[in-house]
DNA sequence: TAATAATTTGACTAATAGTCAATAATAATG
DNA sequence: CATTATTATTGACTATTAGTCAAATTATTA
């Protein structure tokens, strides 16, 4: 039926409107002052209608993060398809992740919040499952490149180390760093003037530590970095003013 | 005056009672359902009295974290004084950090929460400053050992890398991993069966990557680990059932 | 002991989450 | 096209909790 199709479309449109409104509001006023009345007011729908879509504000955040995670996945995916060695592709993914976060800083504000289970569990199980799925997919992209590197003999892991554990290390290192960058912590005072450079160096040190070739010292990484930005993320690099 | 001394003592005691109550409650019901009425009820003081101590629940959390950070600092400090090479002392600190978190799991629930600035900024500036100070002190302990390692020639950092940045890498790697461990994320499904082992391996890979001697392969680390637990954290290792 | 000062209380206001009966809009039917 | 049935939308309402403050209580001083 034509009508019901239109209805669906309208519903989806409103869903997007609500999420976008919440996203802006969150960036503006923060989690605590983010409230349903305000969202209703701005979207020009009543509170009841908002509750038709989401059971609570935490559920809006979860949906927001599902979208964010998927978007992040496209950056990781593009990085992973960079024309180069697996290690270079890994670097391309790291740059992609950084670009994604630069262009979507609000992602972290809410991601962090939802890492707390008392907040996350307010959302209904379906939403929670979807978010978990999206996050697992992203980690899968990283693990896959690592697996190829092992297969092609670029790195030989000790038998007590799995590819997933190394991905986990990359992931946690970068994730932890961005968490600290996006909290109000004064990194400057800790002697970290350029946390992104530190992350870059630490990722490479980790991979060097596992003996993944080509080692950091064996390549002109500044040049590789430029090439990645130019070939994979030309538009995003310009937007984020990264070079 | 004797009386006012007693008053001070009573005030401090009540402060502790409030914090301990909040800590238990937080672990029990989570941030969202943690409320001042409940804290007043359990401590058997009125709400007004609770507000005499703290201006909001977030401020209680901040004070909780200041205490946690200081306690964590004692674990790091003890690790750093282990009788061994700087790299072994670094490993001792990593084990200390792990033990601290095992014994105080509630630390992370609230730490994570307060990483979000909209929550953290609800606390008054004095509390925020104190927390920042405590966190910086901890990072200082790690950096100091690293500095000594450089001084003693155990590791020679490239000139574009500072000791603080390496500490930052260790910190973020461990921190990020614990964040993910303590969120409801299904690490098992990601192929991480033993995240703590992964953290341990990744820390060593990072240090290997920076060329910090003795390298992982040059030492029997299982043996060193046992020695650290026995000499530095005998009581805590037993409590946490770690070996 | 009476006067004064400090502390503690809980009733009160304000803000917001979440519900649901009433209303409005849309679709189906004859 | 008019009428009925269905579906979507509304916002007034209740419940919960944060945070305040005048009154009551307790402690200290003269």
Coordinates of C-alpha atoms (C1' of nucleotides) in Angstrom, one line a residue:
Chain A
X1 CA 0.0 0.0 0.0
X2 CA 1.4 3.4 -1.0
X3 CA 0.2 5.2 2.0
X4 CA 1.8 2.9 4.5
X5 CA 5.1 3.3 2.6
X6 CA 4.9 7.0 3.1
X7 CA 4.1 6.5 6.7
X8 CA 7.2 4.5 7.2
X9 CA 9.2 7.1 5.5
X10 CA 7.8 9.8 7.7
X11 CA 8.5 7.7 10.8
X12 CA 12.1 7.2 9.8
X13 CA 12.5 10.9 9.0
X14 CA 11.2 11.8 12.4
X15 CA 13.5 9.2 14.0
X16 CA 16.4 11.0 12.3
X17 CA 15.2 14.4 13.4
X18 CA 15.0 13.3 17.0
X19 CA 18.5 11.8 17.0
X20 CA 20.0 14.8 15.3
X21 CA 18.3 17.1 17.7
X22 CA 19.5 15.0 20.7
X23 CA 23.0 15.0 19.3
X24 CA 23.2 18.7 19.0
X25 CA 21.6 19.2 22.4
X26 CA 24.0 16.8 24.0
X27 CA 27.0 18.6 22.6
X28 CA 25.5 21.8 23.8
X29 CA 24.3 21.1 27.3
X30 CA 25.7 17.7 28.2
X31 CA 24.1 14.5 29.4
X32 CA 22.7 15.8 32.6
X33 CA 20.8 18.7 31.1
X34 CA 19.7 16.7 28.1
X35 CA 15.9 16.2 28.6
X36 CA 12.9 14.9 26.7
X37 CA 10.9 18.1 27.1
X38 CA 13.6 20.0 25.4
X39 CA 13.9 17.5 22.6
X40 CA 10.1 17.6 22.1
X41 CA 10.1 21.4 22.1
X42 CA 12.9 21.6 19.5
X43 CA 11.6 18.9 17.2
X44 CA 8.1 20.4 17.5
X45 CA 6.5 17.1 18.4
X46 CA 4.9 16.3 21.7
X47 CA 6.6 14.3 24.4
X48 CA 4.3 11.4 23.8
X49 CA 5.4 11.2 20.2
X50 CA 9.1 11.1 21.2
X51 CA 8.3 8.3 23.6
X52 CA 6.7 6.5 20.6
X53 CA 10.2 6.2 19.2
X54 CA 12.4 5.8 22.2
X55 CA 11.6 4.6 25.7
X56 CA 14.1 7.0 27.4
X57 CA 16.9 9.4 26.7
X58 CA 19.5 6.7 27.1
X59 CA 17.9 4.8 24.2
X60 CA 18.3 7.8 22.0
X61 CA 22.0 7.8 22.9
X62 CA 22.3 4.1 22.1
X63 CA 20.7 4.6 18.7
X64 CA 23.0 7.6 18.2
X65 CA 26.0 5.4 19.0
X66 CA 24.8 2.6 16.7
X67 CA 24.9 5.1 13.8
X68 CA 28.2 6.4 15.0
X69 CA 29.7 3.0 15.2
X70 CA 28.5 2.2 11.7
X71 CA 29.9 5.4 10.3
X72 CA 33.2 4.7 12.1
X73 CA 33.2 1.3 10.4
X74 CA 33.1 2.9 7.0
X75 CA 36.3 4.9 7.9
X76 CA 38.0 1.7 9.2
X77 CA 36.9 -0.2 6.1
X78 CA 38.3 2.4 3.8
X79 CA 41.5 2.5 5.7
X80 CA 41.8 -1.3 5.5
X81 CA 41.5 -1.2 1.7
X82 CA 44.5 1.1 1.3
X83 CA 46.9 -0.1 -1.3
X84 CA 49.9 -1.2 0.7
X85 CA 51.3 -3.7 3.2
X86 CA 49.1 -4.8 6.0
X87 CA 51.0 -2.7 8.4
X88 CA 50.4 0.4 6.2
X89 CA 46.8 -0.6 6.1
X90 CA 46.8 -0.7 9.8
X91 CA 48.2 2.7 9.9
X92 CA 45.5 3.9 7.5
X93 CA 42.9 2.5 9.8
X94 CA 44.4 4.4 12.7
X95 CA 44.3 7.6 10.7
X96 CA 40.8 6.9 9.7
X97 CA 39.7 6.4 13.3
X98 CA 41.4 9.7 14.2
X99 CA 39.6 11.5 11.3
X100 CA 36.3 10.0 12.3
X101 CA 36.6 11.2 15.8
X102 CA 37.8 14.7 14.8
X103 CA 34.8 15.0 12.5
X104 CA 32.4 13.5 15.1
X105 CA 33.6 14.7 18.5
X106 CA 30.2 14.2 20.0
X107 CA 30.6 10.5 19.5
X108 CA 32.9 10.2 22.4
X109 CA 30.8 12.2 24.9
X110 CA 28.0 9.7 24.6
X111 CA 30.1 6.6 24.0
X112 CA 31.9 7.0 27.3
X113 CA 28.6 7.6 29.1
X114 CA 27.1 4.4 27.7
X115 CA 30.2 2.4 28.7
X116 CA 28.6 2.6 32.1
X117 CA 26.2 -0.2 32.3
X118 CA 23.7 1.5 34.6
X119 CA 23.1 3.9 31.8
X120 CA 23.3 1.5 29.0
X121 CA 20.9 -1.0 30.5
X122 CA 18.2 1.6 30.5
X123 CA 17.9 1.1 26.8
X124 CA 15.9 -1.9 25.6
X125 CA 17.8 -5.1 24.8
X126 CA 17.3 -4.8 21.1
X127 CA 19.0 -1.5 21.0
X128 CA 21.8 -2.9 23.2
X129 CA 22.3 -5.9 21.0
X130 CA 22.5 -3.8 17.9
X131 CA 25.1 -1.6 19.4
X132 CA 27.2 -4.5 20.5
X133 CA 27.0 -6.0 17.0
X134 CA 28.2 -2.7 15.4
X135 CA 31.1 -2.5 17.8
X136 CA 32.1 -6.1 17.2
X137 CA 32.0 -5.6 13.4
X138 CA 34.5 -2.7 13.8
X139 CA 36.9 -4.8 15.8
X140 CA 36.5 -7.5 13.2
X141 CA 37.8 -5.2 10.5
X142 CA 41.0 -4.5 12.5
X143 CA 41.5 -8.2 13.3
X144 CA 41.1 -9.2 9.7
X145 CA 44.1 -7.1 8.5
X146 CA 46.2 -8.4 11.3
X147 CA 45.2 -12.0 10.3
X148 CA 46.3 -11.3 6.7
X149 CA 49.6 -9.9 8.0
X150 CA 50.2 -13.1 9.9
X151 CA 49.2 -15.2 6.8
X152 CA 51.5 -13.3 4.6
X153 CA 54.4 -13.7 7.0
X154 CA 54.8 -10.0 7.9
X155 CA 54.6 -10.8 11.5
X156 CA 55.0 -14.0 13.5
X157 CA 53.2 -13.9 16.8
X158 CA 54.3 -15.9 19.8
X159 CA 52.1 -18.8 20.3
X160 CA 50.6 -17.4 23.5
X161 CA 49.4 -14.3 21.6
X162 CA 46.4 -14.2 19.3
X163 CA 45.6 -11.7 16.5
X164 CA 42.5 -10.7 18.5
X165 CA 44.6 -9.8 21.5
X166 CA 46.9 -7.6 19.4
X167 CA 43.8 -5.9 17.9
X168 CA 42.6 -5.4 21.4
X169 CA 45.8 -3.7 22.3
X170 CA 45.6 -1.3 19.4
X171 CA 42.0 -0.7 20.2
X172 CA 42.4 0.0 23.9
X173 CA 45.5 2.1 23.4
X174 CA 43.7 4.4 20.9
X175 CA 40.4 4.3 22.7
X176 CA 41.9 5.0 26.1
X177 CA 43.8 7.9 24.7
X178 CA 40.7 9.5 23.1
X179 CA 38.8 9.0 26.3
X180 CA 41.4 11.0 28.1
X181 CA 41.6 13.6 25.3
X182 CA 37.9 14.1 25.4
X183 CA 37.6 14.3 29.1
X184 CA 38.5 17.6 30.7
X185 CA 41.9 16.1 31.8
X186 CA 44.7 18.5 31.4
X187 CA 47.1 16.5 29.2
X188 CA 49.3 19.5 28.7
X189 CA 50.0 19.6 32.4
X190 CA 51.0 15.9 32.2
X191 CA 53.6 16.8 29.5
X192 CA 51.5 15.5 26.6
X193 CA 51.5 18.4 24.2
X194 CA 50.3 16.4 21.2
X195 CA 48.3 13.4 22.3
X196 CA 47.6 12.3 18.7
X197 CA 51.2 12.1 17.9
X198 CA 51.7 10.1 21.0
X199 CA 49.0 7.7 20.0
X200 CA 50.6 7.3 16.5
X201 CA 54.0 6.6 18.0
X202 CA 52.6 4.2 20.6
X203 CA 50.7 2.2 18.0
X204 CA 53.8 1.8 16.0
X205 CA 55.8 0.9 19.1
X206 CA 53.3 -1.8 19.9
X207 CA 53.4 -3.2 16.4
X208 CA 57.2 -3.0 16.4
X209 CA 57.2 -4.8 19.7
X210 CA 55.3 -7.7 18.1
X211 CA 57.8 -7.7 15.3
X212 CA 55.5 -6.6 12.6
X213 CA 57.3 -5.6 9.4
X214 CA 58.1 -3.1 8.0
X215 CA 59.3 -1.8 11.3
X216 CA 58.8 1.9 12.1
X217 CA 62.4 2.7 11.4
X218 CA 62.4 0.9 8.1
X219 CA 59.9 3.2 6.4
X220 CA 59.4 6.9 5.9
X221 CA 56.1 7.0 7.7
X222 CA 55.5 10.7 7.2
X223 CA 55.4 10.0 3.5
X224 CA 53.1 7.0 3.9
X225 CA 50.8 9.1 6.1
X226 CA 50.6 11.8 3.4
X227 CA 49.8 9.1 0.8
X228 CA 47.1 7.6 3.0
X229 CA 45.5 11.0 3.5
X230 CA 45.6 11.8 -0.1
X231 CA 44.5 8.5 -1.5
X232 CA 41.9 7.3 1.1
X233 CA 40.7 10.4 3.0
X234 CA 41.2 13.4 0.8
X235 CA 37.9 15.0 1.6
X236 CA 37.9 14.2 5.3
X237 CA 41.5 15.4 5.8
X238 CA 40.6 18.7 4.3
X239 CA 37.5 19.0 6.5
X240 CA 39.5 18.2 9.6
X241 CA 42.4 20.2 8.5
X242 CA 44.8 17.4 8.9
X243 CA 48.0 16.9 6.9
Chain B
X1 CA 39.7 23.9 72.0
X2 CA 39.0 20.2 72.7
X3 CA 35.3 20.4 71.6
X4 CA 36.0 21.7 68.2
X5 CA 38.5 19.0 67.7
X6 CA 35.9 16.4 68.4
X7 CA 33.5 18.2 66.1
X8 CA 36.0 18.0 63.3
X9 CA 36.5 14.3 63.9
X10 CA 32.8 13.7 63.9
X11 CA 32.4 15.6 60.6
X12 CA 35.2 13.7 59.0
X13 CA 33.7 10.4 60.2
X14 CA 30.3 11.3 58.7
X15 CA 32.0 12.3 55.5
X16 CA 33.5 8.8 55.3
X17 CA 30.1 7.2 56.1
X18 CA 28.4 9.1 53.4
X19 CA 31.1 8.2 50.8
X20 CA 31.1 4.5 51.8
X21 CA 27.4 4.4 51.6
X22 CA 27.4 6.0 48.2
X23 CA 30.0 3.6 47.0
X24 CA 28.0 0.5 48.1
X25 CA 24.9 1.9 46.7
X26 CA 26.5 2.7 43.4
X27 CA 27.8 -0.8 43.0
X28 CA 24.3 -2.0 43.9
X29 CA 22.0 0.1 41.9
X30 CA 24.2 2.1 39.5
X31 CA 24.5 5.8 38.8
X32 CA 21.0 6.5 37.6
X33 CA 19.3 5.0 40.7
X34 CA 21.8 6.4 43.1
X35 CA 19.9 9.2 44.9
X36 CA 20.4 11.5 47.9
X37 CA 17.2 10.5 49.6
X38 CA 18.4 6.9 49.7
X39 CA 21.9 7.9 51.0
X40 CA 20.2 10.0 53.7
X41 CA 18.0 7.1 54.7
X42 CA 20.8 4.6 54.9
X43 CA 23.2 6.9 56.8
X44 CA 20.4 7.9 59.1
X45 CA 21.0 11.5 58.6
X46 CA 18.6 14.0 56.9
X47 CA 19.1 15.2 53.4
X48 CA 20.0 18.6 54.6
X49 CA 22.9 17.2 56.5
X50 CA 24.1 15.3 53.5
X51 CA 24.0 18.5 51.5
X52 CA 26.1 20.1 54.2
X53 CA 28.9 17.9 53.0
X54 CA 28.3 17.6 49.3
X55 CA 26.5 19.9 46.9
X56 CA 25.2 17.0 44.7
X57 CA 25.7 13.3 44.1
X58 CA 28.3 13.9 41.5
X59 CA 30.4 15.6 44.1
X60 CA 30.2 12.5 46.3
X61 CA 31.5 10.5 43.3
X62 CA 34.3 12.9 42.8
X63 CA 35.4 12.7 46.4
X64 CA 35.1 8.9 46.1
X65 CA 37.5 9.0 43.1
X66 CA 40.0 11.2 44.8
X67 CA 40.2 8.6 47.5
X68 CA 40.4 5.9 44.9
X69 CA 43.1 7.7 43.0
X70 CA 45.2 8.1 46.1
X71 CA 44.8 4.5 47.1
X72 CA 45.7 3.5 43.6
X73 CA 48.8 5.7 44.0
X74 CA 50.0 3.7 46.9
X75 CA 49.8 0.5 44.8
X76 CA 51.8 2.2 42.0
X77 CA 54.3 3.6 44.5
X78 CA 54.9 0.2 46.1
X79 CA 55.3 -1.3 42.6
X80 CA 57.8 1.4 41.7
X81 CA 60.0 0.5 44.7
X82 CA 60.3 -3.1 43.7
X83 CA 63.9 -4.2 43.8
X84 CA 64.8 -4.7 40.2
X85 CA 65.5 -3.0 36.9
X86 CA 63.3 -0.1 35.8
X87 CA 61.5 -2.3 33.4
X88 CA 60.8 -4.8 36.1
X89 CA 59.5 -2.0 38.3
X90 CA 57.3 -0.9 35.5
X91 CA 55.9 -4.4 35.3
X92 CA 55.4 -4.3 39.1
X93 CA 53.4 -1.1 38.7
X94 CA 51.2 -2.7 36.1
X95 CA 50.5 -5.6 38.4
X96 CA 49.8 -3.2 41.2
X97 CA 47.3 -1.4 39.0
X98 CA 45.6 -4.6 38.1
X99 CA 45.4 -5.7 41.8
X100 CA 44.1 -2.3 42.8
X101 CA 41.3 -2.6 40.3
X102 CA 40.5 -6.2 41.1
X103 CA 40.1 -5.2 44.8
X104 CA 38.2 -2.0 44.0
X105 CA 36.1 -2.8 41.0
X106 CA 33.6 -0.1 41.9
X107 CA 36.4 2.5 41.2
X108 CA 35.9 2.0 37.5
X109 CA 32.1 2.3 37.4
X110 CA 32.4 5.8 38.8
X111 CA 35.7 6.8 37.2
X112 CA 34.2 6.2 33.8
X113 CA 31.2 8.2 34.6
X114 CA 33.1 11.2 35.7
X115 CA 35.3 11.1 32.6
X116 CA 32.2 12.7 31.1
X117 CA 32.6 16.4 31.7
X118 CA 28.9 17.2 31.9
X119 CA 28.8 15.0 35.0
X120 CA 32.2 16.0 36.4
X121 CA 31.5 19.7 36.1
X122 CA 28.6 19.4 38.5
X123 CA 31.0 19.1 41.3
X124 CA 32.5 22.3 42.7
X125 CA 35.9 23.4 41.3
X126 CA 37.8 22.6 44.4
X127 CA 36.8 18.9 44.2
X128 CA 37.6 18.8 40.5
X129 CA 41.1 20.3 41.1
X130 CA 41.8 17.8 43.8
X131 CA 40.9 14.9 41.6
X132 CA 43.0 16.2 38.8
X133 CA 45.9 16.6 41.2
X134 CA 45.6 13.0 42.4
X135 CA 45.5 11.7 38.8
X136 CA 48.5 13.7 37.8
X137 CA 50.5 12.4 40.8
X138 CA 49.8 8.9 39.7
X139 CA 51.0 9.5 36.2
X140 CA 54.0 11.1 37.7
X141 CA 55.0 7.9 39.5
X142 CA 55.0 6.0 36.2
X143 CA 56.9 8.8 34.3
X144 CA 59.6 8.9 37.0
X145 CA 60.5 5.2 36.6
X146 CA 60.7 5.7 32.9
X147 CA 62.9 8.7 33.4
X148 CA 65.3 6.6 35.5
X149 CA 65.3 4.0 32.8
X150 CA 66.4 6.5 30.2
X151 CA 69.0 8.0 32.6
X152 CA 70.5 4.5 33.3
X153 CA 70.6 3.7 29.6
X154 CA 68.1 0.9 29.6
X155 CA 66.2 2.5 26.9
X156 CA 67.1 5.2 24.4
X157 CA 64.0 7.0 23.1
X158 CA 64.0 8.6 19.7
X159 CA 64.3 12.3 20.0
X160 CA 60.7 12.9 18.8
X161 CA 59.4 10.8 21.8
X162 CA 59.2 11.9 25.4
X163 CA 59.0 9.8 28.5
X164 CA 55.6 11.3 29.2
X165 CA 54.3 10.1 25.9
X166 CA 55.4 6.6 26.6
X167 CA 53.8 6.7 30.1
X168 CA 50.7 8.0 28.3
X169 CA 50.8 5.0 26.0
X170 CA 51.1 2.5 28.9
X171 CA 48.4 4.4 30.8
X172 CA 45.9 4.6 27.9
X173 CA 46.5 1.0 26.9
X174 CA 45.7 -0.3 30.4
X175 CA 43.0 2.2 31.1
X176 CA 41.2 1.5 27.8
X177 CA 41.4 -2.2 28.4
X178 CA 39.8 -1.9 31.9
X179 CA 37.2 0.4 30.6
X180 CA 36.1 -2.3 28.1
X181 CA 36.4 -5.1 30.7
X182 CA 34.2 -3.2 33.1
X183 CA 31.6 -2.3 30.5
X184 CA 29.1 -4.9 29.6
X185 CA 31.0 -5.6 26.4
X186 CA 31.3 -9.2 25.4
X187 CA 35.1 -9.6 25.1
X188 CA 34.7 -13.3 24.9
X189 CA 32.8 -12.9 21.6
X190 CA 35.6 -10.7 20.3
X191 CA 38.1 -13.6 20.9
X192 CA 39.6 -12.1 24.0
X193 CA 39.3 -14.9 26.6
X194 CA 41.8 -13.4 29.0
X195 CA 41.9 -9.6 28.7
X196 CA 44.4 -9.2 31.6
X197 CA 46.9 -11.5 29.9
X198 CA 46.4 -9.4 26.7
X199 CA 47.1 -6.2 28.6
X200 CA 50.2 -7.7 30.1
X201 CA 51.5 -8.8 26.7
X202 CA 50.6 -5.5 25.1
X203 CA 52.4 -3.5 27.7
X204 CA 55.5 -5.5 27.1
X205 CA 55.2 -5.3 23.4
X206 CA 55.0 -1.5 23.7
X207 CA 58.1 -1.4 25.8
X208 CA 59.9 -3.8 23.5
X209 CA 58.9 -1.5 20.6
X210 CA 60.6 1.4 22.3
X211 CA 63.7 -0.8 22.8
X212 CA 63.5 -0.9 26.6
X213 CA 65.8 -3.6 28.0
X214 CA 65.6 -6.3 29.2
X215 CA 63.3 -7.2 26.3
X216 CA 60.4 -9.5 26.9
X217 CA 62.3 -12.4 25.4
X218 CA 65.4 -11.9 27.5
X219 CA 63.8 -12.6 30.8
X220 CA 61.6 -15.2 32.4
X221 CA 58.7 -12.9 33.1
X222 CA 56.6 -15.5 34.8
X223 CA 59.2 -15.8 37.4
X224 CA 59.6 -12.1 37.8
X225 CA 55.8 -11.8 38.1
X226 CA 55.8 -14.3 41.0
X227 CA 58.6 -12.5 42.7
X228 CA 56.8 -9.2 42.4
X229 CA 53.6 -10.6 43.8
X230 CA 55.5 -12.3 46.7
X231 CA 57.7 -9.4 47.6
X232 CA 55.5 -6.4 46.9
X233 CA 51.8 -7.5 47.1
X234 CA 51.7 -10.7 49.1
X235 CA 48.5 -9.7 51.0
X236 CA 46.7 -8.2 48.0
X237 CA 47.6 -11.1 45.7
X238 CA 46.0 -13.5 48.2
X239 CA 42.9 -11.4 48.6
X240 CA 42.4 -11.1 44.8
X241 CA 43.4 -14.8 44.3
X242 CA 46.1 -13.9 41.8
X243 CA 49.3 -15.8 41.3
Chain C
dT1 C1' 20.4 28.7 84.4
dA2 C1' 19.5 31.8 80.5
dA3 C1' 21.2 33.6 76.3
dT4 C1' 23.5 32.7 72.2
dA5 C1' 25.5 30.1 68.5
dA6 C1' 25.8 26.1 65.7
dT7 C1' 23.8 22.1 63.8
dT8 C1' 20.2 19.3 62.1
dT9 C1' 15.9 18.5 60.3
dG10 C1' 12.2 17.5 56.9
dA11 C1' 8.5 19.9 54.7
dC12 C1' 8.5 22.5 50.6
dT13 C1' 9.4 24.0 45.6
dA14 C1' 11.1 23.0 41.1
dA15 C1' 12.3 20.1 37.4
dT16 C1' 11.8 16.3 34.8
dA17 C1' 10.6 11.3 33.6
dG18 C1' 7.2 8.7 31.9
dT19 C1' 1.9 7.5 31.3
dC20 C1' -2.5 7.5 29.2
dA21 C1' -7.2 9.2 28.3
dA22 C1' -8.8 12.4 25.1
dT23 C1' -8.5 14.4 20.6
dA24 C1' -7.3 14.7 15.8
dA25 C1' -6.0 12.8 11.5
dT26 C1' -6.3 9.3 8.2
dA27 C1' -8.1 5.2 6.0
dA28 C1' -11.8 1.9 4.9
dT29 C1' -16.5 1.0 3.8
dG30 C1' -21.1 1.2 1.8
Chain D
dC1 C1' -19.6 11.5 -0.4
dA2 C1' -20.8 10.4 4.4
dT3 C1' -20.0 7.4 8.1
dT4 C1' -17.4 4.4 10.7
dA5 C1' -13.0 2.3 12.2
dT6 C1' -8.3 2.8 12.9
dT7 C1' -4.2 4.9 13.8
dA8 C1' -1.3 8.7 15.4
dT9 C1' -0.7 12.7 18.3
dT10 C1' -1.3 15.4 22.1
dG11 C1' -0.4 17.5 26.7
dA12 C1' -2.3 17.3 31.2
dC13 C1' -1.3 14.3 34.9
dT14 C1' 1.4 11.5 38.4
dA15 C1' 5.7 10.1 40.5
dT16 C1' 10.2 10.8 41.6
dT17 C1' 14.0 13.2 43.0
dA18 C1' 17.1 17.3 43.3
dG19 C1' 18.0 21.0 46.1
dT20 C1' 16.4 24.9 49.6
dC21 C1' 15.5 27.0 53.9
dA22 C1' 12.8 28.4 58.1
dA23 C1' 12.0 26.1 62.2
dA24 C1' 13.5 22.9 65.8
dT25 C1' 17.0 20.9 68.2
dT26 C1' 21.4 20.6 70.4
dA27 C1' 25.7 22.5 72.1
dT28 C1' 28.4 26.3 74.0
dT29 C1' 29.2 30.3 76.6
dA30 C1' 28.4 33.8 80.1

